[in-house]
GROMACS .gro file of N, CA and C in nm:
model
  426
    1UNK      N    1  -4.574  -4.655  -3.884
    1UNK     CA    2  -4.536  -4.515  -3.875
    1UNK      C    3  -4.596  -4.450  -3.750
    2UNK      N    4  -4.725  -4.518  -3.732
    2UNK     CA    5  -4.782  -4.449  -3.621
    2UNK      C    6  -4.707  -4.476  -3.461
    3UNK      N    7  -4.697  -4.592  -3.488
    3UNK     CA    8  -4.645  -4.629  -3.349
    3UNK      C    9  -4.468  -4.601  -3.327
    4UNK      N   10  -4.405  -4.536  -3.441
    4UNK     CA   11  -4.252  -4.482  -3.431
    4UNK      C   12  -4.289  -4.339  -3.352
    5UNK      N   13  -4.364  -4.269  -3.442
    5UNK     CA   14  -4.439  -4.139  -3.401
    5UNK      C   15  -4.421  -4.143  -3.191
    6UNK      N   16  -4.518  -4.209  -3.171
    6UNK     CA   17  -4.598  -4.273  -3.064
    6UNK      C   18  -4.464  -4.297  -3.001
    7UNK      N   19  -4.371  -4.386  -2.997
    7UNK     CA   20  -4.265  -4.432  -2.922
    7UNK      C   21  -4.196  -4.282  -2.945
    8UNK      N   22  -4.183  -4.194  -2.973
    8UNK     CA   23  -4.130  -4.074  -2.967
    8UNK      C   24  -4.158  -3.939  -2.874
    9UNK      N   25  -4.283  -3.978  -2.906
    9UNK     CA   26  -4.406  -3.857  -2.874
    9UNK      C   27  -4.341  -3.922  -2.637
   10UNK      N   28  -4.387  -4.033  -2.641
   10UNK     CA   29  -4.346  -4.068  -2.489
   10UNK      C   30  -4.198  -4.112  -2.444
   11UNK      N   31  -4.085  -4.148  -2.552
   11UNK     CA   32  -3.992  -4.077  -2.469
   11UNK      C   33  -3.962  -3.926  -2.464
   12UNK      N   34  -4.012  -3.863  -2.558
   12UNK     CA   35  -3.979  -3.700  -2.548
   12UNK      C   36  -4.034  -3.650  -2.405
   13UNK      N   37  -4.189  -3.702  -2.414
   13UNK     CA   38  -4.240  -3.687  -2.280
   13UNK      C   39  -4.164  -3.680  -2.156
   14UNK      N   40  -4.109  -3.824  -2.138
   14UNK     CA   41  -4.054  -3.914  -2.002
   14UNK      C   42  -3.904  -3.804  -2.014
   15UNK      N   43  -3.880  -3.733  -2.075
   15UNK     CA   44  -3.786  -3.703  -2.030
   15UNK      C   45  -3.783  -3.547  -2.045
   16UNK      N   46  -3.897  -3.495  -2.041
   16UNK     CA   47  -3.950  -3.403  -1.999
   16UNK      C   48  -3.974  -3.382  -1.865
   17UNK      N   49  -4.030  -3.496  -1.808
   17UNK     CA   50  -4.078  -3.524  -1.645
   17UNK      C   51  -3.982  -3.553  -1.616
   18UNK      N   52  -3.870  -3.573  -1.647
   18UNK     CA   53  -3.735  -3.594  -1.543
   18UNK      C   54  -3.655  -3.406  -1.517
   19UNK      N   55  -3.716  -3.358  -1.615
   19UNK     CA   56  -3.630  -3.183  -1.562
   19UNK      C   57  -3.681  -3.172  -1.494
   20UNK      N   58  -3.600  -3.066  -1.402
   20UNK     CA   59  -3.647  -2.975  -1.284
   20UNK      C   60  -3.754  -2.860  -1.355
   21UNK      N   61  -3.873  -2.820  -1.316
   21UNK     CA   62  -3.952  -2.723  -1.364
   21UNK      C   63  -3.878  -2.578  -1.298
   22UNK      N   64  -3.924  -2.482  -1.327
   22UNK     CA   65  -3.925  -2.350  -1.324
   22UNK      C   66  -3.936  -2.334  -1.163
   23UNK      N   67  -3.850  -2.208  -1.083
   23UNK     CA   68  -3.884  -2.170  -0.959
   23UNK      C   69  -4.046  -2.106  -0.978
   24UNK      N   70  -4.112  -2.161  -0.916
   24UNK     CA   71  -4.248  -2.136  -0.869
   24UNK      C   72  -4.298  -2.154  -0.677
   25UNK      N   73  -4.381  -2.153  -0.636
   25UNK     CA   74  -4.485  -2.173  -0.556
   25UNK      C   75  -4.507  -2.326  -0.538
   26UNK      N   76  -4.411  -2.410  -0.431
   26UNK     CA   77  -4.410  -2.533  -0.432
   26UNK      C   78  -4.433  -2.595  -0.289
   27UNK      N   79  -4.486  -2.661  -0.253
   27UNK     CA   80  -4.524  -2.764  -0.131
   27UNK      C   81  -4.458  -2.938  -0.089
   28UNK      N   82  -4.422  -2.952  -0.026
   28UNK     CA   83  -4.403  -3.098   0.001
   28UNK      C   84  -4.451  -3.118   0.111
   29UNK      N   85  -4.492  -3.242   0.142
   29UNK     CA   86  -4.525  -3.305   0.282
   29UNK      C   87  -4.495  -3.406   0.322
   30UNK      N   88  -4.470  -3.396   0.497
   30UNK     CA   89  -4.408  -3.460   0.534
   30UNK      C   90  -4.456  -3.559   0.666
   31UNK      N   91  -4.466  -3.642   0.723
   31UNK     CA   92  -4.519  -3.669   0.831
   31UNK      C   93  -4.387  -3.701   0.924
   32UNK      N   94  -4.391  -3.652   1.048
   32UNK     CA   95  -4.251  -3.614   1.148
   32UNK      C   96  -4.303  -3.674   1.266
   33UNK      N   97  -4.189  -3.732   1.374
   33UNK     CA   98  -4.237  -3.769   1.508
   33UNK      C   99  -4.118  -3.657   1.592
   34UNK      N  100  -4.172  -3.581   1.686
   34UNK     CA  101  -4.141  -3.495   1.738
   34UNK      C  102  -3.988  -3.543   1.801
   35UNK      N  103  -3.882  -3.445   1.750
   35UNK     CA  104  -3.721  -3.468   1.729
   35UNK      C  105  -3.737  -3.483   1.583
   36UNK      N  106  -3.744  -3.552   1.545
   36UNK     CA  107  -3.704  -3.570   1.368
   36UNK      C  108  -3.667  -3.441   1.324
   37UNK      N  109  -3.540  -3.432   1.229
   37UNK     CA  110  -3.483  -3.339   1.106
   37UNK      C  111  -3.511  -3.323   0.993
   38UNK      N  112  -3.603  -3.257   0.915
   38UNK     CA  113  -3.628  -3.260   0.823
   38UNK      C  114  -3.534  -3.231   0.708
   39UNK      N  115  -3.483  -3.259   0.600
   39UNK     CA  116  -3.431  -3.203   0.470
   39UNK      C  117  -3.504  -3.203   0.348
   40UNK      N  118  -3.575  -3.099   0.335
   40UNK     CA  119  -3.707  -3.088   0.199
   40UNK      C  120  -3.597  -3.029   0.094
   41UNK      N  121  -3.588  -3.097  -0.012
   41UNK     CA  122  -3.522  -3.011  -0.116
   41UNK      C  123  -3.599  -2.946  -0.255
   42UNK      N  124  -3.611  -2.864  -0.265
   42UNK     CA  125  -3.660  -2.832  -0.386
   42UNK      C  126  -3.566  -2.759  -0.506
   43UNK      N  127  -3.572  -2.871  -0.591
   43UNK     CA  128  -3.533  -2.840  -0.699
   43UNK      C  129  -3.583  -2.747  -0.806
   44UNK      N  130  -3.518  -2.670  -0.893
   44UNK     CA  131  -3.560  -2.563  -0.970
   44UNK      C  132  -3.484  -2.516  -1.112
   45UNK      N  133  -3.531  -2.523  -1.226
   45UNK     CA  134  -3.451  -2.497  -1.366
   45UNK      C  135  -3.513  -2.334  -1.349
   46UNK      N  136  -3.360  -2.278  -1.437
   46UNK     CA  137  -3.378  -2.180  -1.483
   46UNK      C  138  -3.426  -2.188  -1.595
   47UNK      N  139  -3.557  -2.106  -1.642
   47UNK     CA  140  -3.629  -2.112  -1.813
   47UNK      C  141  -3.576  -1.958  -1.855
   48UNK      N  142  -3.519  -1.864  -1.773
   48UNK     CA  143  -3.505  -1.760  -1.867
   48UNK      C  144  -3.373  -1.755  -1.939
   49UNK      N  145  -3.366  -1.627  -1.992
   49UNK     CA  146  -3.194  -1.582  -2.107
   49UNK      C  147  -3.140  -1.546  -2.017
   50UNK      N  148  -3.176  -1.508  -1.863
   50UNK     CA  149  -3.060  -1.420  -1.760
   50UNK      C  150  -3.005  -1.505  -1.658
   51UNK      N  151  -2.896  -1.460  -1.637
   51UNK     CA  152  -2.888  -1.506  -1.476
   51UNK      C  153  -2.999  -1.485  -1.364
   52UNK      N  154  -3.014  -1.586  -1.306
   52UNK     CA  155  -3.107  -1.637  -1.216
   52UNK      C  156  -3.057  -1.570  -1.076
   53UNK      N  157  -3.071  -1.480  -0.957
   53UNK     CA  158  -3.029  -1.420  -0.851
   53UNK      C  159  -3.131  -1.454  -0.731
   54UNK      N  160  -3.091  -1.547  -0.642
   54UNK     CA  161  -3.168  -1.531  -0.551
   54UNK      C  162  -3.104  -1.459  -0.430
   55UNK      N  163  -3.213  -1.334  -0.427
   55UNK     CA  164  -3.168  -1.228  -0.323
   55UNK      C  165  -3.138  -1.260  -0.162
   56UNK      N  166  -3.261  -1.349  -0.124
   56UNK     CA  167  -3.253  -1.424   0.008
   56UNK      C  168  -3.377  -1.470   0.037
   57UNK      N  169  -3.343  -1.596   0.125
   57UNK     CA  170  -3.474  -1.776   0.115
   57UNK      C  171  -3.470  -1.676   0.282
   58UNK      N  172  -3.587  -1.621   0.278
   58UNK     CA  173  -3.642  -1.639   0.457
   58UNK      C  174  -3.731  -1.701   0.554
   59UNK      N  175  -3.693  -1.798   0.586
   59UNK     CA  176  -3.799  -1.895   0.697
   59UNK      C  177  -3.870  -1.834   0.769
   60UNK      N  178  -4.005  -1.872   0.816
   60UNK     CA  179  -4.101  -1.800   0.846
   60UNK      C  180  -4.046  -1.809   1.058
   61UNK      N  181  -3.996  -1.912   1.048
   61UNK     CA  182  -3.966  -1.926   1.222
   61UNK      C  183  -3.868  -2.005   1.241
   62UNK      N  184  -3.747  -1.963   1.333
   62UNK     CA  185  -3.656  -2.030   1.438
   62UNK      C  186  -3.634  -2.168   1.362
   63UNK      N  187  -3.699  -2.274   1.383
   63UNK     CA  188  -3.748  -2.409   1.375
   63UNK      C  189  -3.680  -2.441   1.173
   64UNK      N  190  -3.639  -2.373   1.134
   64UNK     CA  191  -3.619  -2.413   0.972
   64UNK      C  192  -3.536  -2.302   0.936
   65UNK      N  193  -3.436  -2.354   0.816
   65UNK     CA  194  -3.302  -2.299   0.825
   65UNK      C  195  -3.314  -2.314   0.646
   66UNK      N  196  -3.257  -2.210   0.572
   66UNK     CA  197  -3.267  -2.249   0.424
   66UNK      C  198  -3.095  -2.240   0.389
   67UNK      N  199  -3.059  -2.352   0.219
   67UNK     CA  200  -2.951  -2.283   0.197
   67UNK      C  201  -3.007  -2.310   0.033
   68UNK      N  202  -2.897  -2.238  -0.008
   68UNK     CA  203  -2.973  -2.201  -0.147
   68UNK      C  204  -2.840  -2.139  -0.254
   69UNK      N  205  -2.865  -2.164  -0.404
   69UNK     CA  206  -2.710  -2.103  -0.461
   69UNK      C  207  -2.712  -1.949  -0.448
   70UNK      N  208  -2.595  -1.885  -0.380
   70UNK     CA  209  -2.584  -1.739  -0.382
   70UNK      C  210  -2.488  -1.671  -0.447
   71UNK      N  211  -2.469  -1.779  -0.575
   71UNK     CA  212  -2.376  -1.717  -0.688
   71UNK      C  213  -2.462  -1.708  -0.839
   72UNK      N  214  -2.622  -1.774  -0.810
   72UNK     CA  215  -2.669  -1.729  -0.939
   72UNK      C  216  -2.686  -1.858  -0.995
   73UNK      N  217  -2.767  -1.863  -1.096
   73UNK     CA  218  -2.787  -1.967  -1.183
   73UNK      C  219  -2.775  -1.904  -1.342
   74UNK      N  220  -2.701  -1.988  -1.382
   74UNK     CA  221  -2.747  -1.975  -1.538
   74UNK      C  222  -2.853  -1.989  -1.561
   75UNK      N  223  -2.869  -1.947  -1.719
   75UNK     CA  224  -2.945  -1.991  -1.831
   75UNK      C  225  -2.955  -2.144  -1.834
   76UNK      N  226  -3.104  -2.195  -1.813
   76UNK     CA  227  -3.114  -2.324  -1.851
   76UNK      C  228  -3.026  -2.423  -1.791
   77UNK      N  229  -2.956  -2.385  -1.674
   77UNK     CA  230  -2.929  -2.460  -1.578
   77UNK      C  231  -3.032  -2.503  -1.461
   78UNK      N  232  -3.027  -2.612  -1.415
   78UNK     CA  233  -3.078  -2.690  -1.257
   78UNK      C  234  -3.053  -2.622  -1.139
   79UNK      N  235  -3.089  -2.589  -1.045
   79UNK     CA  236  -2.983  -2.609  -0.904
   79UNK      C  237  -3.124  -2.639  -0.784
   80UNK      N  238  -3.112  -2.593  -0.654
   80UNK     CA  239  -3.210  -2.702  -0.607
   80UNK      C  240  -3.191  -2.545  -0.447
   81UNK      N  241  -3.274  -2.541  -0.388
   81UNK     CA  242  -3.288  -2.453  -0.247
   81UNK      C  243  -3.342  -2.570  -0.153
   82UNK      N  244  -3.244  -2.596  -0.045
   82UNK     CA  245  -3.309  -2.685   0.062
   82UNK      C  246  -3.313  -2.604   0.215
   83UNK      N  247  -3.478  -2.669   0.256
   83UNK     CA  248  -3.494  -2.621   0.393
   83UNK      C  249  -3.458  -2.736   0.481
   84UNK      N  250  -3.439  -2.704   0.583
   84UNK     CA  251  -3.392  -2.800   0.694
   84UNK      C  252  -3.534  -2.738   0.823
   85UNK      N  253  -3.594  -2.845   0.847
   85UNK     CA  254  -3.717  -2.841   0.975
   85UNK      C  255  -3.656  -2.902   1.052
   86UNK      N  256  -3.640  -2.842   1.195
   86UNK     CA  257  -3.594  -2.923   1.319
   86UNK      C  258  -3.707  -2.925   1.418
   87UNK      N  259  -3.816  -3.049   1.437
   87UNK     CA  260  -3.940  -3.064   1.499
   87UNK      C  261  -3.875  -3.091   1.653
   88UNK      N  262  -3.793  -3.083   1.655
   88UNK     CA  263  -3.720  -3.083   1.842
   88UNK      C  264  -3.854  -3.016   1.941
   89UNK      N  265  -3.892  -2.884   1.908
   89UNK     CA  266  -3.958  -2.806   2.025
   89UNK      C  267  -4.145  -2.781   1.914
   90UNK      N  268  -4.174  -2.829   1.818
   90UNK     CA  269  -4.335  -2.840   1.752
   90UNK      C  270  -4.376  -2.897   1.850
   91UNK      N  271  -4.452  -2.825   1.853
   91UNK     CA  272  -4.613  -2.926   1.931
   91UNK      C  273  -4.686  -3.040   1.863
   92UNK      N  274  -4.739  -3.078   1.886
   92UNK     CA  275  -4.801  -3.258   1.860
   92UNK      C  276  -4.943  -3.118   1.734
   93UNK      N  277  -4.948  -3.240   1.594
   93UNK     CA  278  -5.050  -3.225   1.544
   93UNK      C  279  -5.001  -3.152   1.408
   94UNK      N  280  -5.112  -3.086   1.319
   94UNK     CA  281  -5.025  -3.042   1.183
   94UNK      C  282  -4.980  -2.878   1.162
   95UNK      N  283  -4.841  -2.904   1.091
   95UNK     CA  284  -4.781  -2.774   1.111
   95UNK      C  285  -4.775  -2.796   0.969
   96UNK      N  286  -4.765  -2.589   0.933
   96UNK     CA  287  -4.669  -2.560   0.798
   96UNK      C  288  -4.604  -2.489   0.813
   97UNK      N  289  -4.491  -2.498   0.737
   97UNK     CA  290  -4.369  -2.403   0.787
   97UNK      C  291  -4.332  -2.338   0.629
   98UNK      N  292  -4.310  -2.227   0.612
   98UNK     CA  293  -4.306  -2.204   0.484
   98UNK      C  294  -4.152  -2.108   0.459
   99UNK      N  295  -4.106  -2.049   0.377
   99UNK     CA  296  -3.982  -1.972   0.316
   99UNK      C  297  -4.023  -1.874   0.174
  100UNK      N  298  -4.012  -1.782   0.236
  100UNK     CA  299  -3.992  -1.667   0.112
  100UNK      C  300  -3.871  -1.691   0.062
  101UNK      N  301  -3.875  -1.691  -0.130
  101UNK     CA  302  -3.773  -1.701  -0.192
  101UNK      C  303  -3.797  -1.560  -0.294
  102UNK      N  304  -3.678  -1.455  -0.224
  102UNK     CA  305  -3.661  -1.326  -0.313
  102UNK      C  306  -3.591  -1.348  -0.413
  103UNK      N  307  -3.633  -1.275  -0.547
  103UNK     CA  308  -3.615  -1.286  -0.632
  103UNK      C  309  -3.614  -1.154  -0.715
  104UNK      N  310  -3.534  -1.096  -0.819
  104UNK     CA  311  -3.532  -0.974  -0.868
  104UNK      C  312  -3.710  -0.933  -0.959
  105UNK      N  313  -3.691  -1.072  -1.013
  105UNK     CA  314  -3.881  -1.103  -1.073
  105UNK      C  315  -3.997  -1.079  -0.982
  106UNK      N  316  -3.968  -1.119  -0.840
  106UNK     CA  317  -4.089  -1.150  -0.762
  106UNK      C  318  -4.049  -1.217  -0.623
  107UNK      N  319  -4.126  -1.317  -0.597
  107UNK     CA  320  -4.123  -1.392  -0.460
  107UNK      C  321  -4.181  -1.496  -0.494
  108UNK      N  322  -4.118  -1.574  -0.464
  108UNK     CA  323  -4.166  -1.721  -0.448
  108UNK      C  324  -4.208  -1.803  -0.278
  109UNK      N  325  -4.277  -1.868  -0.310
  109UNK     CA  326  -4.366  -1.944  -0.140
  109UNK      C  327  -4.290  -2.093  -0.162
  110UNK      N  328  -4.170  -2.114  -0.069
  110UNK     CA  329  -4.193  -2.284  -0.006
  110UNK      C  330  -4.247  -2.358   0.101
  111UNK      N  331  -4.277  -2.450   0.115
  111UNK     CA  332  -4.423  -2.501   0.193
  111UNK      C  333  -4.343  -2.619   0.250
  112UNK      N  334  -4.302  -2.671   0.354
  112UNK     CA  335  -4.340  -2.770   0.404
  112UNK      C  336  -4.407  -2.828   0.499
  113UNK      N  337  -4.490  -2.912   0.468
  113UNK     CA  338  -4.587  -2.908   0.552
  113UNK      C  339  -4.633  -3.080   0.631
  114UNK      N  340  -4.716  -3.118   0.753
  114UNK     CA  341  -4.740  -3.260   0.743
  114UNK      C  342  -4.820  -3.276   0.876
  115UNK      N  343  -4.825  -3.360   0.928
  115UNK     CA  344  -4.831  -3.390   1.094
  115UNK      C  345  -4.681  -3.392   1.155
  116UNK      N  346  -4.686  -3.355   1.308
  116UNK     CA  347  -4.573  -3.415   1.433
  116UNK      C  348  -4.699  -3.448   1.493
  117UNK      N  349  -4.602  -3.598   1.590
  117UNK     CA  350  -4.678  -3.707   1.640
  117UNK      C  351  -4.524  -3.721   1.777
  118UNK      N  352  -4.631  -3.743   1.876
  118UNK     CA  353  -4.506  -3.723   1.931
  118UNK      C  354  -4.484  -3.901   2.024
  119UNK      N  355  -4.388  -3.981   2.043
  119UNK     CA  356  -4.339  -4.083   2.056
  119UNK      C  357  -4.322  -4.102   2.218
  120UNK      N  358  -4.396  -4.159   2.275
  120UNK     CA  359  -4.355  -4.164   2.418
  120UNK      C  360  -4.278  -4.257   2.467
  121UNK      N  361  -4.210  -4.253   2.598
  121UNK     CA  362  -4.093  -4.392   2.599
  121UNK      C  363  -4.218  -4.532   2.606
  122UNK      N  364  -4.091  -4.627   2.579
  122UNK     CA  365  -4.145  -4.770   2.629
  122UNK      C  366  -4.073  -4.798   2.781
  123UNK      N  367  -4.167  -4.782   2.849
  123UNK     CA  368  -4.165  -4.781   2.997
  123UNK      C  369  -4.192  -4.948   2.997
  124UNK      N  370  -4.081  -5.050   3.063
  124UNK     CA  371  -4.084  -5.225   3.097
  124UNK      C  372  -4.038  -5.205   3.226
  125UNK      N  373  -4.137  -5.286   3.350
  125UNK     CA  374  -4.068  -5.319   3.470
  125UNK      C  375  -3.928  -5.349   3.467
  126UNK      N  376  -3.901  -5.326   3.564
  126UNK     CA  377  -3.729  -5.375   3.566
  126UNK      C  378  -3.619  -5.304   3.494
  127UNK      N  379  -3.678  -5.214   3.401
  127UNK     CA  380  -3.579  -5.183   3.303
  127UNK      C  381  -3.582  -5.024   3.267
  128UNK      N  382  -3.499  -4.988   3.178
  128UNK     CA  383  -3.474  -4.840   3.176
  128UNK      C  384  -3.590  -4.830   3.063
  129UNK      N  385  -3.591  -4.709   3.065
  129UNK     CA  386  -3.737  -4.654   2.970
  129UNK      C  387  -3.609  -4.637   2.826
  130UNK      N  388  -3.712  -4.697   2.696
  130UNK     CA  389  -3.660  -4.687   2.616
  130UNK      C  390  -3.693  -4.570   2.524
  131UNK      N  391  -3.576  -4.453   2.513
  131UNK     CA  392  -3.637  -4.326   2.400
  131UNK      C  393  -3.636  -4.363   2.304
  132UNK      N  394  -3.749  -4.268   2.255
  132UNK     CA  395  -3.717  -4.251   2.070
  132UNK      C  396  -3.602  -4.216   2.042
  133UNK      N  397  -3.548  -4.280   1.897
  133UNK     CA  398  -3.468  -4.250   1.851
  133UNK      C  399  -3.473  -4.146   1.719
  134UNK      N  400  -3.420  -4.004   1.735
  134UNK     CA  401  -3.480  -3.915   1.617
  134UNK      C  402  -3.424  -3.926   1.511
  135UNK      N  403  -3.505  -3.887   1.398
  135UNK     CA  404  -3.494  -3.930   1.237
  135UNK      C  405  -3.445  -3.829   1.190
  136UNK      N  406  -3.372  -3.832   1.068
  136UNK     CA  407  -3.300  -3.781   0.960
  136UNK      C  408  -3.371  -3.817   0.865
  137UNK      N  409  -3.476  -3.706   0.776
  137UNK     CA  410  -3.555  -3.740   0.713
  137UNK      C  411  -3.491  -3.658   0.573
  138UNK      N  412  -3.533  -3.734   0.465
  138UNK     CA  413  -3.508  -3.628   0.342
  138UNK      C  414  -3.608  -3.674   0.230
  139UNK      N  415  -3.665  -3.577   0.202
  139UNK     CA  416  -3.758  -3.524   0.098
  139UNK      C  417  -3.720  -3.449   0.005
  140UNK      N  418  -3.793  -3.462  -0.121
  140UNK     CA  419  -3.738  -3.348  -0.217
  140UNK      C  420  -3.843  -3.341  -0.335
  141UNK      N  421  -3.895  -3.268  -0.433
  141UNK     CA  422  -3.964  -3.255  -0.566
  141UNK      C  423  -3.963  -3.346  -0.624
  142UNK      N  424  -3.865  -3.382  -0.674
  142UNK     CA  425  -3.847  -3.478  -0.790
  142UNK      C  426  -3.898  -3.604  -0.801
   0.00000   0.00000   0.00000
């Protein structure tokens, strides 16, 4: 009996940790070589009885771009706000780049954050200098 209990008690769990939690105050990190694109996604359940309104995701600088649902979320629905970091013009070393998410409740903080490292050519006698090639990176909560 105990161990039916027990086999219950942890899939109820495990599939608890597979929902999206509540819009809150969230961070990811990332490590970037200068050019790289970032795509951080953060995912987010609605826990209340109302429609969910996000008023507007504002990036703190130039360099990061948000998109986000601007028709609302249900009740106890998923949906997800992604920033896009373009490390093209960062300086070498660690950055955070963050996004206000307005909300009729409040404000919410997104964070992404990591090192840029920046990639110098491979300079070979005889031959053309070889560039970096920049990354398409994607990250997300889950």
């Amino acid at each position: 009996m105990q161990r039916i209990i027990l086999l219950l008690l942890l899939g109820f769990s495990s599939d608890l940790w597979s929902q999206s939690r509540p819009l809150s105050h969230q961070s990811l990190h990332v490590d970037v070589n200068q050019g790289d694109t970032v795509e951080a996604t953060f995912y987010f359940k609605n826990t209340s009885m109302e429609m969910l309104y996000i008023a507007q995701v504002a990036p703190d600088c130039q360099c990061t771009a948000a998109q986000y649902p601007e028709e609302g979320v249900a009740p106890g629905q998923s949906d997800s706000i992604t920033l896009y970091y373009f490390s093209k013009n960062t300086p070498p070393g660690p950055f955070t780049k963050t996004a206000m998410v307005d909300l009729a409740t409040g404000s919410y903080q997104l964070i992404i954050e990591g090192h840029c490292s920046i990639v110098r050519p491979i300079i070979k006698q005889g031959q053309r200098p070889q560039l970096y090639q920049a990354r398409y990176l994607r990250i997300n909560n889950r």
